[in-house]
Short mmCIF file of C-alpha atoms in Angstrom, two decimals:
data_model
loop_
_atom_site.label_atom_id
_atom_site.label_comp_id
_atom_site.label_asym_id
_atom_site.label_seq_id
_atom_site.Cartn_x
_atom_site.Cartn_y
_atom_site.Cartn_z
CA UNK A 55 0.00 0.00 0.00
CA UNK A 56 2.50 2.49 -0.65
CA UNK A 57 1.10 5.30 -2.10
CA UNK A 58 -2.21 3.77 -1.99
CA UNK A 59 -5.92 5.75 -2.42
CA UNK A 60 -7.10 6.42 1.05
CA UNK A 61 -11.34 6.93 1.26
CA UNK A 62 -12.28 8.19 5.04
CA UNK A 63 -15.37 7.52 6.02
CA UNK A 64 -17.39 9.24 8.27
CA UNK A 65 -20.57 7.71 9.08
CA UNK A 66 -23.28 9.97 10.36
CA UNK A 67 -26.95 8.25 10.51
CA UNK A 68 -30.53 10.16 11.71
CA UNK A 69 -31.53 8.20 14.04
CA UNK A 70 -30.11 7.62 17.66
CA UNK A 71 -32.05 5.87 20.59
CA UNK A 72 -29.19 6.97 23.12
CA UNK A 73 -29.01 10.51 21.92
CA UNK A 74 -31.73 11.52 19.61
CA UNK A 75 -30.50 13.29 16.92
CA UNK A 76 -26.90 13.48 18.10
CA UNK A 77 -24.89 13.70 14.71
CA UNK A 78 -27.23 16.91 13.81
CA UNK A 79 -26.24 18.31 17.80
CA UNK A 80 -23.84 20.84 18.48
CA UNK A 81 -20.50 20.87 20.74
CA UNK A 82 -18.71 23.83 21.89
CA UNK A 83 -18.59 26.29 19.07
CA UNK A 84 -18.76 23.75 16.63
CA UNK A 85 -21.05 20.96 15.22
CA UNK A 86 -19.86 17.37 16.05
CA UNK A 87 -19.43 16.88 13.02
CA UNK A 88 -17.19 19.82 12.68
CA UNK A 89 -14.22 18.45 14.86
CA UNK A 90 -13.58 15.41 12.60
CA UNK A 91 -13.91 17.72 9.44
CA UNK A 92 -11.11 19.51 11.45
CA UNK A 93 -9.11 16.53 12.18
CA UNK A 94 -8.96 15.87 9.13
CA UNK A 95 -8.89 18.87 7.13
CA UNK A 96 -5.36 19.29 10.15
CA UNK A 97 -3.88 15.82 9.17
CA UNK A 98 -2.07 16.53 5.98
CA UNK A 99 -4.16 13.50 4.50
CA UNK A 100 -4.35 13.12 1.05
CA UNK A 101 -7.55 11.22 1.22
CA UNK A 102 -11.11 10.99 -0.18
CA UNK A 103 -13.41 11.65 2.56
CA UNK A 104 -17.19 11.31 2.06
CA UNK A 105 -20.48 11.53 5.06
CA UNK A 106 -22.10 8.82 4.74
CA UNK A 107 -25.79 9.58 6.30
CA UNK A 108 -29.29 9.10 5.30
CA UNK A 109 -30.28 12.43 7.00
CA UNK A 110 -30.42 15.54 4.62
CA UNK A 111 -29.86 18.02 7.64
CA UNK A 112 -27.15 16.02 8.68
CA UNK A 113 -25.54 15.96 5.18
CA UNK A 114 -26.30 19.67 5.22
CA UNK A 115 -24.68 20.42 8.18
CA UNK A 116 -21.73 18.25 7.08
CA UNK A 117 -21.33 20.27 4.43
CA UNK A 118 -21.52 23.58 6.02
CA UNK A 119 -18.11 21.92 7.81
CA UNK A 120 -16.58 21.80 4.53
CA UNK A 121 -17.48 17.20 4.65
CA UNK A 122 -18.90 16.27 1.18
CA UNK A 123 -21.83 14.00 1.48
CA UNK A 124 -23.44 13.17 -2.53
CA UNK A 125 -25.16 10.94 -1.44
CA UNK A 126 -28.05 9.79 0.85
CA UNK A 127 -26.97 5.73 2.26
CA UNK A 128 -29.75 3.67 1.65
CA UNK A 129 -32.53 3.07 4.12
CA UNK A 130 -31.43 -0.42 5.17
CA UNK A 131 -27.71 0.92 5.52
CA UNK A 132 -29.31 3.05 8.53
CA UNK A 133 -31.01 0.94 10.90
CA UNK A 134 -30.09 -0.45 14.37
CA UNK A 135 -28.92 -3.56 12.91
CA UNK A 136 -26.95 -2.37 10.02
CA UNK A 137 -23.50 -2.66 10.56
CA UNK A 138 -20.23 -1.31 9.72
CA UNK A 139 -19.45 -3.18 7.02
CA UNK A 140 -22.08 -2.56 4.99
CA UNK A 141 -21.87 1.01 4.86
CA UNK A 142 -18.54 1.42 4.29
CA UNK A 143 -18.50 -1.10 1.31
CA UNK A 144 -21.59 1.24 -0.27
CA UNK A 145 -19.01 4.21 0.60
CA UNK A 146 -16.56 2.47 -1.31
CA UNK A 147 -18.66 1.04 -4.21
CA UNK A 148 -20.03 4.47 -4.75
CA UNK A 149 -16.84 5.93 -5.14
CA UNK A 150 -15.33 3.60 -7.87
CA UNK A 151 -18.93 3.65 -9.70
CA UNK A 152 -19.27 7.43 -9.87
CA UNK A 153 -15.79 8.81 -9.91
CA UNK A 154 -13.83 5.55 -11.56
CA UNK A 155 -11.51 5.69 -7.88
CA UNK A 156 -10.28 2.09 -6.26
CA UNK A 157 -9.57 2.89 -2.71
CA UNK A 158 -6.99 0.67 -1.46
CA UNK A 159 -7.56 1.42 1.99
CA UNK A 160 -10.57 3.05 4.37
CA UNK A 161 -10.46 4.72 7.55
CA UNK A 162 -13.41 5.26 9.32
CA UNK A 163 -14.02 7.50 11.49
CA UNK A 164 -16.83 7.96 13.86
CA UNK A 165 -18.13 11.59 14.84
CA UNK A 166 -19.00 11.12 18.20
CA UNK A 167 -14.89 10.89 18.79
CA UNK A 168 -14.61 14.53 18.00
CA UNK A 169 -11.15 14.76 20.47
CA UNK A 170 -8.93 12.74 18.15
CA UNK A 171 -5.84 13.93 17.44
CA UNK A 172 -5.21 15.07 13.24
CA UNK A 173 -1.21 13.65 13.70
CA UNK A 174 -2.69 10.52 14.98
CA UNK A 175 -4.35 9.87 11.69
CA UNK A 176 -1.35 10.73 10.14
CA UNK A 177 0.92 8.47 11.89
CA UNK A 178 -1.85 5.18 11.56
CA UNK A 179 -2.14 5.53 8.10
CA UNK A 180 1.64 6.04 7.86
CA UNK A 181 2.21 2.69 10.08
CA UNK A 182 -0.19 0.90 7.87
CA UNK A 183 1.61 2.07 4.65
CA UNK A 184 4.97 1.24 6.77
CA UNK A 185 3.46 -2.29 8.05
CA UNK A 186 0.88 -3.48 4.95
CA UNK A 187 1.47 -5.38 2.05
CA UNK A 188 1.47 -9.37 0.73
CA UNK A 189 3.59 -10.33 2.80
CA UNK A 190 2.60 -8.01 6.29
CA UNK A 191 0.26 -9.43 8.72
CA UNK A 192 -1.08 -6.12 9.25
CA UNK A 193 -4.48 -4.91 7.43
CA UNK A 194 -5.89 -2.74 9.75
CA UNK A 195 -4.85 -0.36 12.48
CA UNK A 196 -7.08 0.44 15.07
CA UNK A 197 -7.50 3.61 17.64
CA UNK A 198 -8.69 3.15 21.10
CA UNK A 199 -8.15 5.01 24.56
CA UNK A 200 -7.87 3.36 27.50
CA UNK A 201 -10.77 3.72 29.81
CA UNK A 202 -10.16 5.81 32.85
CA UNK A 203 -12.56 4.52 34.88
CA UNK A 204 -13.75 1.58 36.12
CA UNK A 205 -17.15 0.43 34.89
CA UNK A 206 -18.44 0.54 38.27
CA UNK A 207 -18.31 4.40 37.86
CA UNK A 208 -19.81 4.77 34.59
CA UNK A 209 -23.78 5.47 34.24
CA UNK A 210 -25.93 5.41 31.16
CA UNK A 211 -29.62 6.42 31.13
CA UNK A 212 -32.37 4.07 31.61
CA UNK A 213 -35.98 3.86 30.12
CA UNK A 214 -37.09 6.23 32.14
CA UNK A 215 -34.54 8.92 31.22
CA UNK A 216 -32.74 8.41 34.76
CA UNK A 217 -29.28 7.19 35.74
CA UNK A 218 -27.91 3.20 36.21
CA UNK A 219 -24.52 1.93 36.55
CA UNK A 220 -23.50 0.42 33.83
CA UNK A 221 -22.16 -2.66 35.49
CA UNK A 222 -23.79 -3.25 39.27
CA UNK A 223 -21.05 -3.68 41.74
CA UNK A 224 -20.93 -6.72 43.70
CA UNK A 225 -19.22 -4.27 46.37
CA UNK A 226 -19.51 -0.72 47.33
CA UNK A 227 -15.93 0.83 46.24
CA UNK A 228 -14.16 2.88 49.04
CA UNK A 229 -13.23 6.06 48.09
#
């Protein structure tokens, strides 16, 4: 993959049981949406990157961001169930069908992560350009943070719009 086409992907859908309407939602002075455009637009990339979403105000907003979203991901790309896969294969279909470009390799990256550092994407697509090829066992690279607390601590909302631990503790902690 040495000088390989990269396509990010930024996947953006309507609907949101957690947080209704989240991807459309602002944060700070910008719209979440806004601080990956910014990561990226800061990572020296030289990428395709496309919003994939089925929302219209969501691909409007993404574009007021300077995020190019032509087109609208089919309906059963944007359920619950749909996964990952799926929608970034459409992502990358769409682009060799309409603009005759093979990506050879897709980063994905998911709004509601607006803190990520733009050299970060820089250095994991240079250490999968460094690391890939026939003969590499390396085909993806993947970005996580550890968590910094324990799960014991963490809440998520309920039903009922009020607060449960996320995992019940068999003990009471002692702080």
């Amino acid at each position: 993959m040495d000088a390989g086409t990269l396509l990010i992907v930024i996947p953006a859908r309507g609907g949101s049981k957690g947080l209704p309407r989240k991807n459309a939602r602002t944060l700070g002075d910008l719209p979440l949406l806004g601080w990956t455009a910014e990561a990226v637009r800061h990572s020296g990339l030289d990428a395709h990157c496309l919003l994939s979403t089925d929302d219209a105000e969501i691909a409007a907003i993404g574009a007021s961001v300077g995020l190019e979203a032509p087109f609208l991901r089919p309906e059963e790309l944007a359920t619950d169930q749909a996964g990952a896969a799926g929608v970034a294969l459409h992502a990358l279909d769409w682009l060799e069908s309409t603009r005759g470009i093979r990506a050879d390799a897709l980063m994905w990256l998911q709004p509601t992560s607006p803190f990520r550092s733009p050299a970060l994407l820089a250095q994991a697509v240079q250490h999968l350009r460094d690391n890939a090829g026939l003969d590499a066992r390396l085909d993806a690279v993947v970005g996580v943070k550890s968590i910094y607390r324990t799960l014991g601590t963490l809440f998520m909302a309920d039903t009922d719009g009020r607060l449960a631990p996320v995992q019940r503790q068999a003990e009471e902690i002692t702080r």
